[in-house]
Short mmCIF file of C-alpha atoms and ligand atoms in Angstrom, two decimals:
data_model
loop_
_atom_site.label_atom_id
_atom_site.label_comp_id
_atom_site.label_asym_id
_atom_site.label_seq_id
_atom_site.Cartn_x
_atom_site.Cartn_y
_atom_site.Cartn_z
CA MET A 1 0.00 0.00 0.00
CA ARG A 2 2.87 2.34 0.85
CA LYS A 3 4.46 1.68 -2.54
CA VAL A 4 1.18 2.55 -4.29
CA LEU A 5 0.93 5.78 -2.32
CA LYS A 6 4.53 6.70 -3.21
CA VAL A 7 3.85 6.10 -6.90
CA LEU A 8 0.67 8.20 -6.73
CA VAL A 9 2.44 11.04 -4.90
CA SER A 10 5.41 11.08 -7.26
CA ASN A 11 3.02 11.19 -10.24
CA ARG A 12 0.55 13.63 -8.70
CA MET A 13 1.14 16.38 -11.27
CA ILE A 14 0.41 13.93 -14.09
CA ILE A 15 -2.77 12.78 -12.34
CA LEU A 16 -3.80 16.38 -11.69
CA SER A 17 -3.09 17.32 -15.31
CA VAL A 18 -5.18 14.45 -16.70
CA LEU A 19 -8.10 14.88 -14.30
CA GLY A 20 -7.96 18.67 -14.51
CA VAL A 21 -8.12 18.69 -18.31
CA LEU A 22 -10.90 16.06 -18.30
CA LEU A 23 -12.89 18.09 -15.81
CA TYR A 24 -12.37 21.26 -17.79
CA LEU A 25 -13.55 19.50 -20.96
CA GLY A 26 -16.52 18.05 -19.10
CA ILE A 27 -17.60 21.52 -17.98
CA SER A 28 -16.82 23.40 -21.18
CA GLN A 29 -17.81 20.83 -23.83
CA PHE A 30 -20.39 18.65 -22.11
CA HIS A 31 -21.84 21.32 -19.81
CA ILE A 32 -21.59 19.30 -16.62
CA SER A 33 -23.33 21.33 -13.95
CA LEU A 34 -21.06 23.02 -11.41
CA TRP A 35 -23.46 21.72 -8.76
CA TYR A 36 -22.36 18.17 -9.64
CA ILE A 37 -18.73 19.23 -9.37
CA LEU A 38 -19.44 20.81 -6.00
CA ALA A 39 -21.21 17.65 -4.81
CA ALA A 40 -18.29 15.48 -6.01
CA GLY A 41 -15.80 17.80 -4.27
CA VAL A 42 -17.73 17.59 -1.00
CA LEU A 43 -18.07 13.80 -1.24
CA LEU A 44 -14.31 13.50 -1.84
CA GLY A 45 -13.81 15.86 1.11
CA ILE A 46 -15.88 13.64 3.42
CA ILE A 47 -13.85 10.58 2.45
CA PHE A 48 -10.35 11.95 1.84
CA GLY A 49 -10.26 15.56 3.05
CA LYS A 50 -9.24 18.40 0.76
CA VAL A 51 -7.93 16.30 -2.14
CA PHE A 52 -9.84 18.11 -4.89
CA CYS A 53 -7.52 21.12 -5.18
CA ARG A 54 -4.26 19.24 -5.74
CA TRP A 55 -5.49 16.09 -7.43
CA VAL A 56 -8.48 17.04 -9.60
CA CYS A 57 -9.07 20.77 -10.07
CA PRO A 58 -8.11 22.48 -13.37
CA MET A 59 -7.76 25.80 -11.52
CA GLY A 60 -5.51 24.08 -8.98
CA LEU A 61 -3.38 22.83 -11.87
CA ILE A 62 -2.96 26.35 -13.25
CA MET A 63 -2.14 27.68 -9.77
CA GLU A 64 0.48 25.00 -9.16
CA MET A 65 2.11 25.75 -12.48
CA MET A 66 2.17 29.45 -11.58
CA MET A 67 3.47 28.71 -8.08
CA SER A 68 6.35 26.68 -9.48
CA LEU A 69 7.44 29.85 -11.30
CA SER A 70 6.98 32.13 -8.30
CA PRO A 71 9.35 33.07 -5.53
CA GLU A 72 8.56 31.79 -2.03
CA GLY A 73 6.53 34.84 -0.94
CA LYS A 74 4.02 34.36 -3.72
CA ILE A 75 3.04 30.88 -2.55
CA ARG A 76 1.24 32.20 0.49
CA GLN A 77 -0.60 34.77 -1.59
CA MET A 78 -1.77 32.11 -4.02
CA TYR A 79 -3.13 30.01 -1.19
CA GLN A 80 -4.89 32.98 0.33
CA TYR A 81 -6.50 33.58 -3.03
CA HIS A 82 -7.53 29.96 -3.29
CA LYS A 83 -9.14 30.14 0.14
CA ILE A 84 -11.22 33.12 -0.85
CA GLY A 85 -12.12 31.88 -4.30
CA CYS A 86 -13.62 28.42 -4.18
CA PRO A 87 -16.52 26.84 -2.26
CA ILE A 88 -15.08 23.34 -2.74
CA ALA A 89 -11.87 24.52 -1.02
CA TRP A 90 -13.90 26.12 1.80
CA ILE A 91 -15.94 23.00 2.50
CA SER A 92 -13.33 20.30 1.93
CA GLY A 93 -10.70 22.30 3.86
CA TRP A 94 -13.07 22.38 6.82
CA LEU A 95 -13.66 18.64 6.34
CA ASN A 96 -9.92 17.94 6.83
CA LYS A 97 -10.68 17.64 10.56
CA PHE A 98 -13.48 15.12 10.06
CA SER A 99 -12.69 13.15 6.89
CA LEU A 100 -12.61 9.36 7.01
CA PHE A 101 -8.98 9.20 5.85
CA GLN A 102 -6.52 11.05 8.11
CA ILE A 103 -2.73 11.41 8.31
CA LYS A 104 -1.73 9.41 11.40
CA LEU A 105 1.62 9.33 13.22
CA ASN A 106 2.97 6.22 14.87
CA THR A 107 4.84 7.79 17.78
CA GLU A 108 6.46 4.46 18.68
CA SER A 109 8.33 4.09 15.41
CA CYS A 110 8.94 7.80 14.66
CA LYS A 111 12.66 8.64 14.81
CA ASN A 112 12.11 12.42 15.05
CA CYS A 113 14.22 12.93 11.93
CA GLY A 114 12.07 15.85 10.73
CA ILE A 115 12.04 14.85 7.05
CA CYS A 116 8.22 15.02 6.93
CA ASP A 117 8.18 18.62 8.20
CA LYS A 118 10.73 19.65 5.58
CA LYS A 119 8.36 18.38 2.85
CA CYS A 120 5.25 20.17 4.14
CA TYR A 121 4.41 23.61 2.74
CA ILE A 122 2.22 24.38 5.78
CA VAL A 123 5.09 23.78 8.20
CA ALA A 124 7.31 25.89 5.91
CA MET A 125 4.82 28.76 6.22
CA GLU A 126 4.25 28.48 9.97
CA PRO A 127 7.06 26.44 11.57
CA VAL A 128 6.32 27.61 15.13
CA LYS A 129 2.71 26.43 14.92
CA TYR A 130 2.68 23.22 12.91
CA SER A 131 4.58 19.93 12.92
CA LEU A 132 3.76 16.45 11.71
CA TYR A 133 5.70 14.76 14.52
CA LYS A 134 6.51 17.21 17.33
CA PRO A 135 4.19 16.76 20.29
CA LYS A 136 2.05 19.70 21.44
CA MET A 137 2.15 21.32 18.02
CA GLU A 138 -0.80 21.49 15.67
CA LYS A 139 -1.01 18.82 13.00
CA PRO A 140 -0.87 20.38 9.52
CA GLY A 141 -2.94 17.54 8.06
CA ASN A 142 -5.94 18.74 10.08
CA SER A 143 -5.58 22.33 8.99
CA TYR A 144 -7.79 23.98 6.44
CA THR A 145 -4.83 24.56 4.12
CA CYS A 146 -3.68 20.92 3.80
CA SER A 147 -4.52 19.88 0.25
CA LYS A 148 -3.39 16.29 0.80
CA CYS A 149 -0.28 16.41 -1.35
CA LEU A 150 0.81 13.50 0.90
CA GLN A 151 4.48 14.41 0.50
CA CYS A 152 4.83 13.97 4.26
CA VAL A 153 3.57 10.38 4.22
CA ALA A 154 5.56 9.42 1.13
CA SER A 155 8.79 10.92 2.49
CA CYS A 156 8.84 9.24 5.91
CA PRO A 157 11.71 6.73 5.69
CA ASN A 158 10.23 4.18 8.09
CA GLY A 159 6.50 4.43 7.41
CA SER A 160 5.64 6.18 10.67
CA LEU A 161 3.15 8.41 8.89
CA LYS A 162 0.15 6.77 7.32
CA TYR A 163 -2.86 8.10 5.45
CA LYS A 164 -5.62 5.79 6.59
CA ILE A 165 -9.11 5.44 7.98
S1 SF4 B 201 -0.43 16.26 3.01
FE1 SF4 B 201 1.23 16.39 4.49
S2 SF4 B 201 2.88 17.51 3.45
FE2 SF4 B 201 1.00 17.85 2.27
S3 SF4 B 201 0.20 19.76 3.14
FE3 SF4 B 201 -0.82 18.10 4.22
S4 SF4 B 201 0.41 17.75 6.06
FE4 SF4 B 201 1.66 18.97 4.64
S1 SF4 B 202 9.76 11.52 8.63
FE1 SF4 B 202 8.81 9.82 9.76
S2 SF4 B 202 10.38 9.22 11.28
FE2 SF4 B 202 10.94 11.27 10.51
S3 SF4 B 202 9.98 12.69 11.98
FE3 SF4 B 202 8.54 12.41 10.30
S4 SF4 B 202 7.20 10.75 11.00
FE4 SF4 B 202 9.01 10.69 12.29
#
């Protein structure tokens, strides 16, 4: 299962590109109602948390491409924009706390190496508030901004982080 997750995470941009273009074509050529897209985004949010933005959304694809061209300071601005702009992001971000799948830490096997935190853009933005492994700090996976890139889970060398029910 961990191998599958690693393959998915390392190919996330390809998956996002394919699904994003398909969704765009579905809306523009086949006139799929935005209400259906909203319902699908919320359903995905209930099961997986805020996966829509970084795995499915054509707008998310454009934003990621722009972010990859931007200096560090722009990343935060783009995320702020995303928060304001999209009802799927509002709802599924809120659902990060309650979704069936959650990012879980096994404190017994964790070696406190910190690799997971180095991969997380939320920790990079607010290192004094968030950590995936440090006790007493807020878990970024529960925050509104976590778009389930799952870099943290894929990067843990000994499988101490899992994305599971
Ligand atoms: S999935 Fe992990 S690395 Fe990605 S934003 Fe959420 S907590 Fe950070
Ligand atoms: S990468 Fe894994 S072992 Fe290292 S601190 Fe994070 S959870 Fe612990």
